[in-house]
Amino acid sequence: MKNILKSIAAVALMVLMAACGEKTPTADQVATSINTNKELTEADYACMVDYCGDYAKDAQHYFDIINSQPNDSTADAIKAADGLASLYEKYSYIDLFRTKLESTDISVMGEKNAKKINEYAALEAFPLPGGEGANMLSPDVEGVIEQMPADSTAVIANGAGEAVK
């Protein structure tokens, strides 16, 4: 019985030491690292991926409502847009983390983070690392479409704009 208790205590100690070995940085700490141009660790990327993933999961509900509306002037679309704006305010580092994730090659982030990114990729608000997946903001656009009058069809025909897929 004594040996069993010693074994259990040893296992518990090892688990505790492993859990304390690598501390997960906070969003504040990662933002400071980005802003001071420190080299980011896999744990820093994990924090950013989880932060953006949490935002994207919460935001997807609003995107689903907005996307199901016939136009963006319906009461439901306006209410969802307001909810999305409120959610955005709660995630103060979302733009900083999005920009960093979008400009970083996925291979730098580590295998665990790559798996998480693949899980979050279907969410409309999740930022994909450079070159990964479709651009969810404009999935049918290759490049930038120049603004043109709605009644004009000559701009792209004359080569002054970018083609869409």
Coordinates of C-alpha atoms in Angstrom, one line a residue:
M1 CA 0.0 0.0 0.0
K2 CA 2.9 2.3 0.8
N3 CA 4.5 1.7 -2.5
I4 CA 1.2 2.5 -4.3
L5 CA 0.9 5.8 -2.4
K6 CA 4.5 6.7 -3.2
S7 CA 3.9 5.9 -6.9
I8 CA 0.8 8.0 -7.0
A9 CA 2.6 10.9 -5.3
A10 CA 5.5 10.6 -7.7
V11 CA 3.2 10.7 -10.7
A12 CA 1.3 13.6 -9.3
L13 CA 4.6 15.5 -8.8
M14 CA 5.7 14.8 -12.3
V15 CA 2.4 16.0 -13.7
L16 CA 2.6 19.2 -11.6
M17 CA 6.2 19.9 -12.7
A18 CA 5.3 19.3 -16.4
A19 CA 2.3 21.7 -16.1
C20 CA 4.5 24.4 -14.5
G21 CA 7.4 23.9 -16.9
E22 CA 6.1 26.0 -19.8
K23 CA 3.8 28.8 -18.8
T24 CA 1.3 30.0 -21.4
P25 CA 1.8 33.6 -22.1
T26 CA -1.1 36.0 -21.7
A27 CA -2.4 38.1 -24.6
D28 CA -0.9 41.2 -22.9
Q29 CA 2.5 39.5 -22.8
V30 CA 2.3 38.4 -26.5
A31 CA 1.2 41.9 -27.6
T32 CA 4.2 43.4 -25.8
S33 CA 6.5 40.9 -27.5
I34 CA 5.1 41.8 -30.9
N35 CA 5.3 45.5 -30.2
T36 CA 8.9 45.2 -29.0
N37 CA 9.9 43.0 -32.0
K38 CA 10.9 40.1 -29.8
E39 CA 11.2 36.7 -31.4
L40 CA 7.9 34.8 -30.8
T41 CA 7.8 31.3 -29.4
E42 CA 5.5 28.4 -30.2
A43 CA 3.6 29.3 -27.0
D44 CA 3.2 32.9 -28.2
Y45 CA 1.7 31.7 -31.4
A46 CA -0.6 29.3 -29.5
C47 CA -1.9 32.2 -27.4
M48 CA -2.6 34.2 -30.6
V49 CA -4.2 31.3 -32.4
D50 CA -6.5 30.6 -29.3
Y51 CA -7.3 34.3 -28.9
C52 CA -8.2 34.7 -32.6
G53 CA -10.0 31.3 -32.5
D54 CA -12.1 32.3 -29.5
Y55 CA -13.0 35.5 -31.3
A56 CA -13.9 33.7 -34.5
K57 CA -16.1 31.2 -32.7
D58 CA -18.0 34.0 -31.0
A59 CA -18.2 36.0 -34.2
Q60 CA -19.4 33.2 -36.4
H61 CA -22.9 33.4 -34.8
Y62 CA -23.2 37.0 -36.0
F63 CA -21.8 36.2 -39.5
D64 CA -24.3 33.4 -39.9
I65 CA -27.1 35.8 -39.1
I66 CA -25.8 38.5 -41.4
N67 CA -25.1 36.1 -44.3
S68 CA -28.6 34.6 -44.1
Q69 CA -30.3 38.0 -44.6
P70 CA -31.4 39.2 -48.1
N71 CA -29.5 42.5 -47.5
D72 CA -27.7 44.3 -44.7
S73 CA -30.6 46.6 -43.9
T74 CA -32.8 44.1 -42.2
A75 CA -33.4 44.4 -38.4
D76 CA -31.6 41.1 -37.8
A77 CA -28.6 42.1 -39.9
I78 CA -28.3 45.4 -38.1
K79 CA -28.7 43.7 -34.7
A80 CA -26.0 41.1 -35.6
A81 CA -23.7 43.8 -36.9
D82 CA -24.1 45.7 -33.6
G83 CA -23.3 42.5 -31.7
L84 CA -20.3 41.9 -33.8
A85 CA -19.1 45.5 -33.1
S86 CA -19.5 44.9 -29.4
L87 CA -17.6 41.6 -29.6
Y88 CA -14.8 43.3 -31.5
E89 CA -14.4 45.9 -28.7
K90 CA -13.9 43.0 -26.2
Y91 CA -11.0 41.6 -28.1
S92 CA -8.5 44.5 -28.0
Y93 CA -5.6 42.6 -29.6
I94 CA -7.6 41.1 -32.5
D95 CA -6.1 43.4 -35.1
L96 CA -2.6 43.0 -33.9
F97 CA -2.8 39.2 -33.6
R98 CA -4.6 38.9 -37.0
T99 CA -2.0 40.9 -38.7
K100 CA 0.8 38.9 -37.2
L101 CA -0.8 35.5 -38.0
E102 CA -1.6 36.6 -41.5
S103 CA 2.0 37.6 -42.2
T104 CA 3.6 34.6 -40.6
D105 CA 4.3 31.3 -42.4
I106 CA 2.4 28.5 -40.8
S107 CA 5.6 26.3 -40.6
V108 CA 7.1 28.8 -38.0
M109 CA 4.2 28.3 -35.6
G110 CA 4.7 24.7 -34.8
E111 CA 2.7 21.5 -35.5
K112 CA 0.2 21.9 -32.7
N113 CA -0.7 25.4 -33.8
A114 CA -1.0 24.3 -37.4
K115 CA -3.6 21.7 -36.3
K116 CA -5.5 24.3 -34.4
I117 CA -5.4 26.7 -37.4
N118 CA -6.8 24.0 -39.6
E119 CA -9.7 23.5 -37.1
Y120 CA -10.4 27.2 -37.0
A121 CA -10.0 27.7 -40.8
A122 CA -13.7 27.2 -41.5
L123 CA -14.6 30.2 -39.3
E124 CA -15.2 33.4 -41.3
A125 CA -13.4 35.7 -38.8
F126 CA -10.3 33.5 -38.3
P127 CA -7.1 34.9 -39.9
L128 CA -5.2 32.4 -41.9
P129 CA -1.4 32.6 -42.1
G130 CA 0.1 33.9 -45.3
G131 CA -0.9 31.8 -48.3
E132 CA -3.1 29.4 -46.4
G133 CA -6.7 28.9 -47.7
A134 CA -9.1 31.3 -49.3
N135 CA -9.3 35.0 -48.4
M136 CA -12.6 34.9 -46.5
L137 CA -13.2 38.6 -46.9
S138 CA -13.2 38.4 -50.7
P139 CA -12.9 34.7 -51.7
D140 CA -13.7 35.3 -55.4
V141 CA -11.2 38.2 -55.9
E142 CA -7.7 37.9 -57.3
G143 CA -6.1 41.2 -56.4
V144 CA -7.9 44.4 -55.9
I145 CA -10.9 45.6 -57.9
E146 CA -10.7 49.3 -58.7
Q147 CA -13.8 51.3 -57.9
M148 CA -15.9 52.1 -60.9
P149 CA -19.4 53.4 -61.5
A150 CA -22.1 50.8 -61.3
D151 CA -23.2 51.5 -64.8
S152 CA -19.7 51.1 -66.3
T153 CA -18.7 47.8 -68.0
A154 CA -15.7 49.3 -69.8
V155 CA -13.2 49.6 -67.0
I156 CA -12.3 45.9 -66.7
A157 CA -12.7 45.4 -70.5
N158 CA -10.1 48.1 -71.1
G159 CA -7.7 46.5 -68.6
A160 CA -8.0 49.2 -65.9
G161 CA -9.2 46.8 -63.2
E162 CA -8.4 43.4 -61.8
A163 CA -10.3 40.3 -62.9
V164 CA -12.3 38.1 -60.6
K165 CA -12.4 34.3 -60.6

